[in-house]
PDB file of C-alpha atoms in Angstrom:
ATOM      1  CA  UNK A   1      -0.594 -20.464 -11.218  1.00  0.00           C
ATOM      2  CA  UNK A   2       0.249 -21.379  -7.684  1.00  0.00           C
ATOM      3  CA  UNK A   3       1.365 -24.813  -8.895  1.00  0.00           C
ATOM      4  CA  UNK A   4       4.546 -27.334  -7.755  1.00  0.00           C
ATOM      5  CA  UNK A   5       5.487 -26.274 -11.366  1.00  0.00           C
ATOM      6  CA  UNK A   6       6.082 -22.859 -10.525  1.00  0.00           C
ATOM      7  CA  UNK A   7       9.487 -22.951  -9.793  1.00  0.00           C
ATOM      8  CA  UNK A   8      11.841 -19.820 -10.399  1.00  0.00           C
ATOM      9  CA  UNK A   9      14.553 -19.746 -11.737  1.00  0.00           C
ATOM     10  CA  UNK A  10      18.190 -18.644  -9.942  1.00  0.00           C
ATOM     11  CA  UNK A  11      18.270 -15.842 -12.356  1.00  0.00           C
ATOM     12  CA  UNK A  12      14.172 -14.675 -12.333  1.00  0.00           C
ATOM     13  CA  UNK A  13      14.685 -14.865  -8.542  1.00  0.00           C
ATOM     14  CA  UNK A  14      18.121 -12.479  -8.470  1.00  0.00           C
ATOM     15  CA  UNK A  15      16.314  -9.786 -10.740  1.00  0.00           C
ATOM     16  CA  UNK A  16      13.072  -9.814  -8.355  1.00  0.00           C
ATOM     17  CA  UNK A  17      15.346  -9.238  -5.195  1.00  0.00           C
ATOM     18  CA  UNK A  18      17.332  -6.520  -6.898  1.00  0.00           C
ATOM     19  CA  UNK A  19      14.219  -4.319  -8.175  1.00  0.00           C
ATOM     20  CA  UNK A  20      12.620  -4.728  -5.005  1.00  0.00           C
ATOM     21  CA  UNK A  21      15.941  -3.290  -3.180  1.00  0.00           C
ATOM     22  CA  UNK A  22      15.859  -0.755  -5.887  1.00  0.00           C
ATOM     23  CA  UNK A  23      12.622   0.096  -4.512  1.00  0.00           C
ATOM     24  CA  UNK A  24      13.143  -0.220  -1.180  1.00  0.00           C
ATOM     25  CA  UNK A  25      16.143   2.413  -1.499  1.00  0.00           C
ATOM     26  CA  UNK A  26      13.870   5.002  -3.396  1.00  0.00           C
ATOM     27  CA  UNK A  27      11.065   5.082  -1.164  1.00  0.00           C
ATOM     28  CA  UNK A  28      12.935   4.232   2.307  1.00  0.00           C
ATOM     29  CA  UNK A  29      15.304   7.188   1.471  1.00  0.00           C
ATOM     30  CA  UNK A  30      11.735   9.642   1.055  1.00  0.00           C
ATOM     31  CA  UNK A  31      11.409   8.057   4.958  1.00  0.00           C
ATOM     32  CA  UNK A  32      14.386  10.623   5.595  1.00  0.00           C
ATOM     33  CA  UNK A  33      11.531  13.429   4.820  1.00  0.00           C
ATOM     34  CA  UNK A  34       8.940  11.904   6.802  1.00  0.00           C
ATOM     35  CA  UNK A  35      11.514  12.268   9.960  1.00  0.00           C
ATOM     36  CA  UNK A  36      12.186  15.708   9.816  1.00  0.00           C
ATOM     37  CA  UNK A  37       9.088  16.951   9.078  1.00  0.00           C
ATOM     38  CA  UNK A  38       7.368  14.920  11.866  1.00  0.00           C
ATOM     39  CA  UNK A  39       9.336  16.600  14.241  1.00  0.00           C
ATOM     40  CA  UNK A  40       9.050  19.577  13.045  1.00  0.00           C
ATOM     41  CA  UNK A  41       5.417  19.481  13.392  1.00  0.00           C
ATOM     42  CA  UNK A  42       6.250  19.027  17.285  1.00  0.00           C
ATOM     43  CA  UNK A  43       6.030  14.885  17.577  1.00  0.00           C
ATOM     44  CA  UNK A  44       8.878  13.224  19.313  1.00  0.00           C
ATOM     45  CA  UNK A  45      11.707  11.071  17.841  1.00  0.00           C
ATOM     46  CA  UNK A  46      10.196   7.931  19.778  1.00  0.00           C
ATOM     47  CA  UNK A  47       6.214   9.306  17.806  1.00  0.00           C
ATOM     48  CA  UNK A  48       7.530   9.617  15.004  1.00  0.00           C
ATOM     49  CA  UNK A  49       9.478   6.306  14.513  1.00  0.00           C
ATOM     50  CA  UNK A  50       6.046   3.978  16.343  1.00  0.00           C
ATOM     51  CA  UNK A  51       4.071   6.204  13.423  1.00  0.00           C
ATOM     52  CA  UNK A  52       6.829   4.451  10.747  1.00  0.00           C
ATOM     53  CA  UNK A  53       6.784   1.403  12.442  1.00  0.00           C
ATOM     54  CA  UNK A  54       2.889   0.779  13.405  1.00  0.00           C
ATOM     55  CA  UNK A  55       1.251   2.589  10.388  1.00  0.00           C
ATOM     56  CA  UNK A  56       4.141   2.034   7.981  1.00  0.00           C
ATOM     57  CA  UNK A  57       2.065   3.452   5.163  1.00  0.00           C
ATOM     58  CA  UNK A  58       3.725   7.047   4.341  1.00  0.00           C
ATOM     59  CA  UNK A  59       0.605   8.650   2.673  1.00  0.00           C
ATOM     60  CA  UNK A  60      -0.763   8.574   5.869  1.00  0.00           C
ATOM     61  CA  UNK A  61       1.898   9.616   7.906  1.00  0.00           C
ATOM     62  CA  UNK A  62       2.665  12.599   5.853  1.00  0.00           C
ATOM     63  CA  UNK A  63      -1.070  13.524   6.222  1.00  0.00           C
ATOM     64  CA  UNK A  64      -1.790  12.941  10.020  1.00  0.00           C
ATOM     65  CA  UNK A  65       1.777  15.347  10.490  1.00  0.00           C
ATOM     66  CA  UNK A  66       0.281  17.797   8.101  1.00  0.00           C
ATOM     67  CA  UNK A  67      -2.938  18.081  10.273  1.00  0.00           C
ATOM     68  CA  UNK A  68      -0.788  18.339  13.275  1.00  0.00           C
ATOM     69  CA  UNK A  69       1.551  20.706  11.899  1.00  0.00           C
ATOM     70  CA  UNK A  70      -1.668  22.987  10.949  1.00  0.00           C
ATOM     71  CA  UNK A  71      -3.321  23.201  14.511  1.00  0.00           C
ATOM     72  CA  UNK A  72      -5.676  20.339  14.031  1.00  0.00           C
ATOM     73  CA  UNK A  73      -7.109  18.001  16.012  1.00  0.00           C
ATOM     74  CA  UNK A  74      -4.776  14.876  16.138  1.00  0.00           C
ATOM     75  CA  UNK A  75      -8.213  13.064  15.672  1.00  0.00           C
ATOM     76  CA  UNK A  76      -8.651  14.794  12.785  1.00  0.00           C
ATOM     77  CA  UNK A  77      -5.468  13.473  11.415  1.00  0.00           C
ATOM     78  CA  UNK A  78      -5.946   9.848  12.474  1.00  0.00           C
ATOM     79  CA  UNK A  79      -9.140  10.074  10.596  1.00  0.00           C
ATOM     80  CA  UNK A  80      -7.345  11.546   7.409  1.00  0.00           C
ATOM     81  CA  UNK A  81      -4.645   8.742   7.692  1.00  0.00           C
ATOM     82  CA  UNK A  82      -6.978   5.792   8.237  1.00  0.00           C
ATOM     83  CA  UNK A  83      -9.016   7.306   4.525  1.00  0.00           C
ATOM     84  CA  UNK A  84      -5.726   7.049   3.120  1.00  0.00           C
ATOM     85  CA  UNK A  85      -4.756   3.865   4.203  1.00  0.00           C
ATOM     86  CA  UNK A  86      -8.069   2.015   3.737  1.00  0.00           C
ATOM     87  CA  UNK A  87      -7.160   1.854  -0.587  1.00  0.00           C
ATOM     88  CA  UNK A  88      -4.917  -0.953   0.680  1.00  0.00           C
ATOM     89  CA  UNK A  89      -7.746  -2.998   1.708  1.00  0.00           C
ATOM     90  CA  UNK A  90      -8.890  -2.548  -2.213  1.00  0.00           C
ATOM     91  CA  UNK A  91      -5.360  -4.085  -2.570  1.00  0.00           C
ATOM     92  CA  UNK A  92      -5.624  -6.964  -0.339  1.00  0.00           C
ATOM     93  CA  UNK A  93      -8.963  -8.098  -2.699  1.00  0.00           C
ATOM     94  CA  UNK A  94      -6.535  -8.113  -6.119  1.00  0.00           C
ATOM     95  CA  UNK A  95      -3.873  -9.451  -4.158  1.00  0.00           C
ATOM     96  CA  UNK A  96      -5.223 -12.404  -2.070  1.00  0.00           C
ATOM     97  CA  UNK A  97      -6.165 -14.959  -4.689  1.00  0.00           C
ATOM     98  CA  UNK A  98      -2.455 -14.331  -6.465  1.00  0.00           C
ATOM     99  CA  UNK A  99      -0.319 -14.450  -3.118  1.00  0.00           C
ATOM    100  CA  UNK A 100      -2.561 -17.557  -1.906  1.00  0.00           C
ATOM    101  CA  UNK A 101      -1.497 -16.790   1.279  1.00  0.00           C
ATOM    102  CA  UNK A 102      -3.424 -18.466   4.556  1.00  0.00           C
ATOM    103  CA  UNK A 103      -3.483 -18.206   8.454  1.00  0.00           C
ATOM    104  CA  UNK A 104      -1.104 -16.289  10.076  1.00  0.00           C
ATOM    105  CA  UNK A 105       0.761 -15.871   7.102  1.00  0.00           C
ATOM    106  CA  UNK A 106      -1.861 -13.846   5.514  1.00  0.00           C
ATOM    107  CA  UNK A 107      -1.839 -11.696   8.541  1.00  0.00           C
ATOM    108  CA  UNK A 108       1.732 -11.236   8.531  1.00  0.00           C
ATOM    109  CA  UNK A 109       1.545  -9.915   4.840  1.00  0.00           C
ATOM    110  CA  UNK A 110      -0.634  -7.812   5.933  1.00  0.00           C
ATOM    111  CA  UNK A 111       1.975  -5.367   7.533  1.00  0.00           C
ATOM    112  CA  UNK A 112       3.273  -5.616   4.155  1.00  0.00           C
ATOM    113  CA  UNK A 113       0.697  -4.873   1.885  1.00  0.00           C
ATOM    114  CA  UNK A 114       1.502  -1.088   0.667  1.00  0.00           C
ATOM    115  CA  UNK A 115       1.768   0.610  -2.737  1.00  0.00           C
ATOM    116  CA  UNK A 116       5.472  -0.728  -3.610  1.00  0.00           C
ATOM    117  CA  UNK A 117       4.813  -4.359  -2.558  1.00  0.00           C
ATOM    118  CA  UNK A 118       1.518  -4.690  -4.548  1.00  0.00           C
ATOM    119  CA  UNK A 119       3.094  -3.386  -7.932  1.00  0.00           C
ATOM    120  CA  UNK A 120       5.987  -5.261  -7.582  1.00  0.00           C
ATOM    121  CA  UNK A 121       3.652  -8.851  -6.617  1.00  0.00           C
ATOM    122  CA  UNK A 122       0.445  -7.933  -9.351  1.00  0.00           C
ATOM    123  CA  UNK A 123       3.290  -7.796 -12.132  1.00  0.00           C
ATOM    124  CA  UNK A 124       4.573 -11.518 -11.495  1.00  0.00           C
ATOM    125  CA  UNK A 125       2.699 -14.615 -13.888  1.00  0.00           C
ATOM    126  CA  UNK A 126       3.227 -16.832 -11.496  1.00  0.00           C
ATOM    127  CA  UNK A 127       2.598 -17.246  -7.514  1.00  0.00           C
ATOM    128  CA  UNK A 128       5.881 -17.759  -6.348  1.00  0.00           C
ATOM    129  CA  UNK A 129       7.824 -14.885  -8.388  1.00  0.00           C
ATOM    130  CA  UNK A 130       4.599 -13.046  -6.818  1.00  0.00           C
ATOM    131  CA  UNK A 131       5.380 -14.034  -3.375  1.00  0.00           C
ATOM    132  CA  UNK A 132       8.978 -13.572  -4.043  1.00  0.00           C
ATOM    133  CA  UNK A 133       8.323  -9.928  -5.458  1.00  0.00           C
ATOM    134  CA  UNK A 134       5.536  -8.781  -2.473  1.00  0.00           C
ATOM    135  CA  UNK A 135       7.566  -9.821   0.797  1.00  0.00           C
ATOM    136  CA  UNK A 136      10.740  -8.851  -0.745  1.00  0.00           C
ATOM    137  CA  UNK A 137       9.500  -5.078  -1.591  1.00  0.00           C
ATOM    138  CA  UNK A 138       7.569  -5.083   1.479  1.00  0.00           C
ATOM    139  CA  UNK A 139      10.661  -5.925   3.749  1.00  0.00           C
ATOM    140  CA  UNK A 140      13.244  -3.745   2.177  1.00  0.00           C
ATOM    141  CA  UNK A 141      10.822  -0.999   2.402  1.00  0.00           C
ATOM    142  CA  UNK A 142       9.826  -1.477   5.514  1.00  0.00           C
ATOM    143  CA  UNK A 143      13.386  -1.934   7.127  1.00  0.00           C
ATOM    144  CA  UNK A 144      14.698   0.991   4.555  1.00  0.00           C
ATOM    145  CA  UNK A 145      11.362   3.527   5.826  1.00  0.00           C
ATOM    146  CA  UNK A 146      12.007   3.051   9.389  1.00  0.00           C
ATOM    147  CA  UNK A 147      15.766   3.510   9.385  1.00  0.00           C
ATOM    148  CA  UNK A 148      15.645   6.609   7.160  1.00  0.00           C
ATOM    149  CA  UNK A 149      12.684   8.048   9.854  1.00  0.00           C
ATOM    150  CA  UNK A 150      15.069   7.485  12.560  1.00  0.00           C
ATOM    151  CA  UNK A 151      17.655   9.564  10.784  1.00  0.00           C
ATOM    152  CA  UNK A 152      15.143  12.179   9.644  1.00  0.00           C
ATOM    153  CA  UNK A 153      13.624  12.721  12.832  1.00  0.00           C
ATOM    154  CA  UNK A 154      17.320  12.832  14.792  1.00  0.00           C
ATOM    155  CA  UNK A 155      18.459  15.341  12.195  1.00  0.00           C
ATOM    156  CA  UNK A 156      15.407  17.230  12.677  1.00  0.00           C
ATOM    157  CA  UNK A 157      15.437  20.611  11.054  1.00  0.00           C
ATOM    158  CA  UNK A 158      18.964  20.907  10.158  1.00  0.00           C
ATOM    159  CA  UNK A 159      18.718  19.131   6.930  1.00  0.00           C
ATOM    160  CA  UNK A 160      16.288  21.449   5.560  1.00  0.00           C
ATOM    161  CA  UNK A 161      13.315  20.523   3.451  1.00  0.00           C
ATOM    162  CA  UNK A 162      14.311  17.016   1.849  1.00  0.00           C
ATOM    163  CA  UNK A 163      11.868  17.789  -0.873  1.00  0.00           C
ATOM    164  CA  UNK A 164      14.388  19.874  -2.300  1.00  0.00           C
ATOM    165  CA  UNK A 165      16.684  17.009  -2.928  1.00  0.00           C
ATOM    166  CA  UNK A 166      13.981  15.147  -5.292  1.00  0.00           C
ATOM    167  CA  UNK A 167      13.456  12.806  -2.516  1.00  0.00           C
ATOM    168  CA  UNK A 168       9.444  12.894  -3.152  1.00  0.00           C
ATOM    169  CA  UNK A 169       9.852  12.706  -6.561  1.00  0.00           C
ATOM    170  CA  UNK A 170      12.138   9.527  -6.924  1.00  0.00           C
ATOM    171  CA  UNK A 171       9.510   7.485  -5.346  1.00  0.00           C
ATOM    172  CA  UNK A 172       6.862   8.700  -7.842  1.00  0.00           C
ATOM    173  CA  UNK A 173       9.258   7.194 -10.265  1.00  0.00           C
ATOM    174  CA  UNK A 174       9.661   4.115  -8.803  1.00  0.00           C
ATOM    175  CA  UNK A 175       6.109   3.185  -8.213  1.00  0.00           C
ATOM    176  CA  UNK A 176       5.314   4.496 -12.072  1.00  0.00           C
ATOM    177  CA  UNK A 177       8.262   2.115 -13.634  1.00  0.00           C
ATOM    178  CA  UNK A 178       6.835  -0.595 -11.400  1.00  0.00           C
ATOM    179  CA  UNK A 179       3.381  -0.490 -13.051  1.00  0.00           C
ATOM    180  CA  UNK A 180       4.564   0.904 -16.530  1.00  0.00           C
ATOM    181  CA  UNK A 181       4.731  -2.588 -17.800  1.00  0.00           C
ATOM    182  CA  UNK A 182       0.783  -2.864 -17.037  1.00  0.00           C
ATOM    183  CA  UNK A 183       0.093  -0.182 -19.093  1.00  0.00           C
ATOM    184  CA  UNK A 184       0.961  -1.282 -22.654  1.00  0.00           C
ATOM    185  CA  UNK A 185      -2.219  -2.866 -22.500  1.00  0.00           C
ATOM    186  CA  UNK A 186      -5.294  -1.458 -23.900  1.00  0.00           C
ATOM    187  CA  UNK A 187      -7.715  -1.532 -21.375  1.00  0.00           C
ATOM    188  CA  UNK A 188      -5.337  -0.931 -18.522  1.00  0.00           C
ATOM    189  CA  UNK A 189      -4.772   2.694 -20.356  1.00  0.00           C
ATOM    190  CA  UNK A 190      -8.199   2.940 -20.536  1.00  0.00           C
ATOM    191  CA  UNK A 191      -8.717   2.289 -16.389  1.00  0.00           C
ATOM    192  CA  UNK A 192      -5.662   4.123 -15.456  1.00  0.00           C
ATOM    193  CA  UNK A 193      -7.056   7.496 -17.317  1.00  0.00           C
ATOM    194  CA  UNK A 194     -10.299   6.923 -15.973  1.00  0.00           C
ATOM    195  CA  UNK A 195      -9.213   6.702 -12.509  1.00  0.00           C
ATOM    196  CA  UNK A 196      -7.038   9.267 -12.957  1.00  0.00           C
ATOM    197  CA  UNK A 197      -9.541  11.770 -14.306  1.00  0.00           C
ATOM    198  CA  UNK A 198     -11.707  11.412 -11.212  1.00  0.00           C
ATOM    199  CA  UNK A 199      -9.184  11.812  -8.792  1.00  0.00           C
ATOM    200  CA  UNK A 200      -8.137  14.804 -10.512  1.00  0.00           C
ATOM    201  CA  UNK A 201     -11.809  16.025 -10.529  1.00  0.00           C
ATOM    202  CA  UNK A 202     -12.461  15.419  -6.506  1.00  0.00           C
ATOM    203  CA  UNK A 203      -9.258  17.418  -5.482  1.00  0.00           C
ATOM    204  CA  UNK A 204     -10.990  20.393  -5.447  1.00  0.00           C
ATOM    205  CA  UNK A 205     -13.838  19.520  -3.796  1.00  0.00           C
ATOM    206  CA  UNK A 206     -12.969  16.519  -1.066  1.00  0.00           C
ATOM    207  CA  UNK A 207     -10.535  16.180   1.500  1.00  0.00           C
ATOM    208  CA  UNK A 208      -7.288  15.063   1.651  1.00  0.00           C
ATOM    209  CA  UNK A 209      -7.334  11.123   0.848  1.00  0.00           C
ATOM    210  CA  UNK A 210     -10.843  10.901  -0.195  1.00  0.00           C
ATOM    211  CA  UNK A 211      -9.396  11.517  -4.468  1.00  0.00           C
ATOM    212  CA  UNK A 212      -6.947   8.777  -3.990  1.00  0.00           C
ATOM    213  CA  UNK A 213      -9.627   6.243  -2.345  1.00  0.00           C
ATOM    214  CA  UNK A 214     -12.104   6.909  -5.025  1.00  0.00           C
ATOM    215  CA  UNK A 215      -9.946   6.255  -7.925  1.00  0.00           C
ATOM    216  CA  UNK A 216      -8.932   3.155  -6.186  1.00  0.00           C
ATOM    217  CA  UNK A 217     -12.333   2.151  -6.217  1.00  0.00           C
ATOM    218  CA  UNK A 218     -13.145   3.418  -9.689  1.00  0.00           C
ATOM    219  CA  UNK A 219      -9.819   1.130 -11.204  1.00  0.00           C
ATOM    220  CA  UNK A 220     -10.739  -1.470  -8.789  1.00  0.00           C
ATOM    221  CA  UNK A 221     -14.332  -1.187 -10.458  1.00  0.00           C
ATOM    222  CA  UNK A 222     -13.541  -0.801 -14.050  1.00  0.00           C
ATOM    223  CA  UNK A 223     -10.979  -3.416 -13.949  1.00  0.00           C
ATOM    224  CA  UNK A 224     -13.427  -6.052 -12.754  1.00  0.00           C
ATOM    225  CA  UNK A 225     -15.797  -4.970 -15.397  1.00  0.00           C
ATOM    226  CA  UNK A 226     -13.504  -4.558 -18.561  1.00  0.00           C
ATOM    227  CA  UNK A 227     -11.762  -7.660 -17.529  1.00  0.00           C
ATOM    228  CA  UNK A 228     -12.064 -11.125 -19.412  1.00  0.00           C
ATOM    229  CA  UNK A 229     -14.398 -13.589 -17.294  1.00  0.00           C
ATOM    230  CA  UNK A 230     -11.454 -15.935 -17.280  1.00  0.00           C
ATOM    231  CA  UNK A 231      -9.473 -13.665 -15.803  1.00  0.00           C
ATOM    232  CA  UNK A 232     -11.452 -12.270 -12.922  1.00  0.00           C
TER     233      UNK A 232
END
């Protein structure tokens, strides 16, 4: 992997750029959402779009504005959003030795590094369709997210709820088809159930972002440990 063999081919390279604008569509439309709702929790156009642009992570978002829009302490929030956001550091470890990415460069990725572009790069057998498939999610996404807050947070109100357009559900779908291919695989059934029962478990009893953290960690975990050595 990684090697001046790696080469992709014009028509490998056209299918990885058109899933990941596929992707970028589906979850920068959902950025729409994020808009409105931010503003109707009493943030600003201008807060609302640096939130988009500096977090860029939409868990989060939605979960600081929820803690707003309750009464709470904007601390509170910012807490709640950085829990959320830290599973992508549990990304960064499965993703660093496949993007091989050094310097600066690895910092730049990092602004990348969300749900979308980490599907999209761990499906690749090869570093540069990897590469290709991270920064090319990651960018459409990004440019797609903060565009469609802009919009959302202009139109404020007067949209209505854009959950009621399947917005929110059309990016579950996308992420899912990204990592359905992953799942024809024995043991990745067996660590996507498992992770999935204990997030399931915590929601009652934990606070927002702390289920979705822990079954990071748990398929994080049992990956490394059902995993062949070879493969680590």
């Amino acid at each position: 992997m990684g090697t001046s063999d790696d080469v992709l081919s014009p028509a490998e390279r056209t299918s990885i750029i058109r899933d990941a604008l596929a992707v970028g569509v589906a979850t920068g439309a959902y950025g729409i959402s994020f808009g409105a709702i931010s503003v109707g929790a009493g943030l600003s156009v201008l807060q609302s779009c640096a939130l988009s642009l500096l977090v860029f992570t939409g868990a989060s978002q939605f979960a600081l504005v929820a803690v707003v829009a309750a009464g709470g302490a904007p601390l509170s929030g910012a807490m709640t959003a950085i829990l959320l956001g830290s599973r992508n550091a549990l990304y960064g470890l499965r993703l660093a030795p496949l993007l091989q990415f050094s310097g600066w460069r690895r910092a730049a990725a990092a602004q990348v590094l969300i749900d979308e572009s980490s599907a999209m790069a761990i499906n690749r057998t090869s570093t540069p369709a990897a590469r290709l498939g991270f920064l090319s999610t990651g960018l459409a996404v990004l440019v797609l997210w903060n565009g469609a807050t802009l919009l959302g947070a202009l139109a404020g109100t007067t949209i209505g709820d854009p959950r009621a357009y399947g917005l929110d559900a059309a990016v579950g779908a996308a992420f899912l088809a990204l990592l359905w291919p992953r799942l024809r695989e024995r043991r990745h059934q067996v660590v996507a159930l498992l992770a999935g029962a204990v997030a399931l478990g915590l929601v009652p009893l934990t606070v927002a972002g702390v289920p979705v953290l822990a079954a990071a960690a748990v398929a994080l975990l049992a990956g490394l440990w059902i995993q062949p050595r070879g493969e680590r």
